[in-house]
């Protein structure tokens, strides 16, 4: 959650920035996931700092009730750097941090959807392993001071066992290709928020 706090910005400032539509055509470039992360390249040095994004979310409550009710929120990522971001990709996630043995991730018990602005419909995000999350269509590039906004909604099933506390989160991630130490690598920024699940 430290990253989320560090990326906060006032809505008034962000409202002045130009925007990119989240349902723009998807990049056809080689998947950024094939590249190492810039953080991995810098393990021995600890000098790589990504101050590229400012991220914020609106509408994620501190706790949610398990069941069929959807919680809708908006996530925004702004390119706060002076460079144009290339091979830009968007993804969203729903899950929880696992700190101790025996704890579980709530992601398989959750549903996550994004609003497709081109088709005017909610689209479900589900990974191959069953976790709630996945890639969202978006712009290939993000210019300096440009923002991308995505409307998302989530819910968590009543089947989720509440035998331990969940430090849960949901949000948007922007990934781009960076040149660092003479190597192409990926960096990312998040706009996410935390919540705790509860029964009625």
XYZ file of C-alpha atoms in Angstrom:
200
model
C 0.000 0.000 0.000
C 3.022 2.335 0.329
C 3.191 2.661 -3.456
C -0.474 3.637 -3.645
C 0.009 6.378 -1.072
C 3.124 7.666 -2.805
C 1.265 7.954 -6.083
C -1.668 10.004 -4.794
C -2.511 13.358 -6.386
C -5.321 15.847 -5.996
C -8.277 15.442 -8.321
C -8.200 19.151 -9.084
C -4.717 18.967 -10.558
C -5.436 15.802 -12.506
C -8.575 17.287 -14.020
C -6.419 19.743 -15.980
C -4.487 16.986 -17.724
C -5.306 15.629 -21.189
C -6.741 12.139 -21.272
C -6.408 8.935 -23.254
C -9.349 6.604 -23.782
C -8.876 3.201 -22.175
C -10.588 1.386 -25.028
C -8.137 2.600 -27.675
C -6.553 -0.066 -29.937
C -4.268 -2.540 -28.204
C -0.581 -2.432 -29.009
C 0.643 -5.068 -31.457
C 4.247 -4.798 -30.282
C 6.085 -7.677 -28.668
C 4.725 -8.365 -25.163
C 6.547 -6.389 -22.519
C 6.365 -9.459 -20.282
C 9.142 -11.006 -22.373
C 11.569 -8.364 -21.110
C 13.246 -8.240 -17.691
C 11.976 -5.628 -15.258
C 14.122 -2.577 -14.618
C 13.951 -3.413 -10.904
C 15.476 -6.845 -11.569
C 18.329 -5.262 -13.504
C 19.017 -2.996 -10.583
C 18.916 -5.552 -7.757
C 22.562 -5.058 -6.873
C 22.432 -1.271 -6.968
C 19.016 -0.133 -5.773
C 19.279 3.037 -7.835
C 16.367 2.600 -10.233
C 13.440 4.752 -9.177
C 10.252 4.960 -11.190
C 8.631 8.338 -10.669
C 6.841 8.150 -14.008
C 3.255 7.695 -12.883
C 0.810 9.428 -10.633
C -2.066 7.081 -9.811
C -5.360 7.592 -8.006
C -8.588 5.735 -7.396
C -12.061 6.949 -6.478
C -14.799 4.796 -4.992
C -13.016 1.942 -3.215
C -14.472 1.703 0.318
C -12.512 0.644 3.385
C -14.551 -2.581 3.585
C -17.016 -4.480 1.406
C -19.760 -6.999 2.146
C -19.333 -10.439 0.592
C -21.966 -11.356 -1.979
C -23.326 -10.427 -5.389
C -23.276 -6.633 -4.959
C -20.813 -4.825 -7.260
C -18.547 -2.012 -6.052
C -17.741 0.403 -8.878
C -14.698 2.682 -8.890
C -12.522 4.736 -11.223
C -8.749 4.375 -11.583
C -6.490 6.927 -13.276
C -2.840 6.806 -14.279
C -1.054 9.993 -15.352
C 2.318 10.175 -17.066
C 4.055 12.651 -14.757
C 7.394 12.406 -16.585
C 8.779 14.472 -19.463
C 9.030 11.459 -21.783
C 6.511 9.676 -23.964
C 5.876 6.149 -22.737
C 6.136 3.503 -25.442
C 4.789 -0.068 -25.555
C 2.295 1.070 -22.941
C 0.012 -1.653 -21.533
C -2.849 -1.573 -19.037
C -3.946 -4.315 -16.667
C -6.189 -4.561 -13.622
C -6.093 -6.772 -10.545
C -8.073 -7.926 -7.543
C -6.397 -9.853 -4.755
C -4.935 -9.834 -1.273
C -1.467 -9.931 0.228
C -0.382 -13.237 1.735
C 1.930 -12.742 4.698
C 1.893 -16.065 6.537
C 1.705 -19.755 5.779
C -1.881 -20.967 5.593
C -3.269 -17.637 4.366
C -4.913 -17.481 0.961
C -5.317 -14.936 -1.802
C -8.960 -13.890 -2.215
C -8.522 -13.366 -5.971
C -10.086 -16.706 -7.062
C -13.186 -15.816 -5.001
C -13.588 -12.431 -6.666
C -14.904 -11.001 -9.921
C -13.350 -7.996 -11.657
C -14.751 -6.167 -14.674
C -13.894 -3.050 -16.680
C -16.225 -0.814 -18.671
C -15.507 -1.139 -22.395
C -16.207 2.354 -23.730
C -16.282 1.216 -27.358
C -18.854 -1.552 -26.831
C -20.680 0.058 -23.882
C -20.510 -3.142 -21.858
C -18.818 -4.588 -18.796
C -16.059 -7.089 -19.639
C -14.816 -9.713 -17.175
C -11.117 -10.034 -16.393
C -10.051 -13.571 -15.467
C -6.553 -15.046 -15.673
C -5.847 -18.598 -16.852
C -5.141 -19.723 -13.286
C -8.530 -18.508 -12.086
C -7.466 -15.238 -10.454
C -9.483 -12.073 -11.046
C -7.482 -9.736 -13.283
C -6.047 -9.306 -16.741
C -5.130 -6.979 -19.589
C -7.309 -4.026 -20.581
C -7.335 -2.481 -24.090
C -5.636 0.884 -24.065
C -3.379 3.318 -25.914
C 0.000 2.164 -27.231
C 1.710 5.318 -25.990
C 1.173 7.835 -23.229
C 2.478 11.352 -23.759
C 3.818 13.572 -20.957
C 0.997 14.803 -18.664
C -1.481 12.539 -20.454
C -3.862 10.421 -18.369
C -5.775 7.219 -18.887
C -9.012 6.584 -16.992
C -10.676 3.208 -16.478
C -13.968 2.414 -14.757
C -13.861 -0.901 -12.896
C -16.120 -2.888 -10.616
C -15.556 -5.868 -8.336
C -17.221 -8.214 -5.890
C -16.128 -11.078 -3.638
C -18.150 -14.264 -3.204
C -19.776 -15.320 0.059
C -17.790 -18.555 -0.361
C -14.629 -16.758 0.753
C -13.556 -18.356 4.061
C -13.087 -15.689 6.722
C -10.738 -17.797 8.828
C -8.091 -15.063 8.697
C -7.927 -11.334 7.968
C -7.487 -10.253 4.343
C -5.385 -7.262 3.341
C -7.146 -6.949 -0.013
C -6.662 -4.543 -2.898
C -7.851 -3.765 -6.412
C -6.601 -1.367 -9.021
C -4.989 -0.484 -12.328
C -1.391 -1.027 -13.469
C 0.391 0.709 -16.340
C 3.488 -0.950 -17.812
C 5.929 0.497 -20.326
C 9.326 -0.273 -21.855
C 12.263 1.654 -20.454
C 15.935 1.838 -21.455
C 18.089 1.294 -18.373
C 21.765 0.280 -18.115
C 21.825 -0.166 -21.912
C 19.042 -2.767 -21.705
C 15.370 -2.682 -22.616
C 13.303 -3.456 -19.525
C 9.806 -2.904 -18.175
C 8.678 -0.532 -15.453
C 5.217 0.015 -14.032
C 3.041 2.200 -11.864
C -0.170 1.508 -9.960
C -3.426 3.210 -9.076
C -4.984 0.958 -6.466
C -6.845 0.938 -3.192
C -7.157 -1.409 -0.232
C -10.234 -2.870 1.462
C -11.295 -5.567 3.917
C -14.033 -8.136 3.176
C -16.749 -8.792 5.731
C -20.011 -10.724 6.061
C -23.357 -8.974 6.633
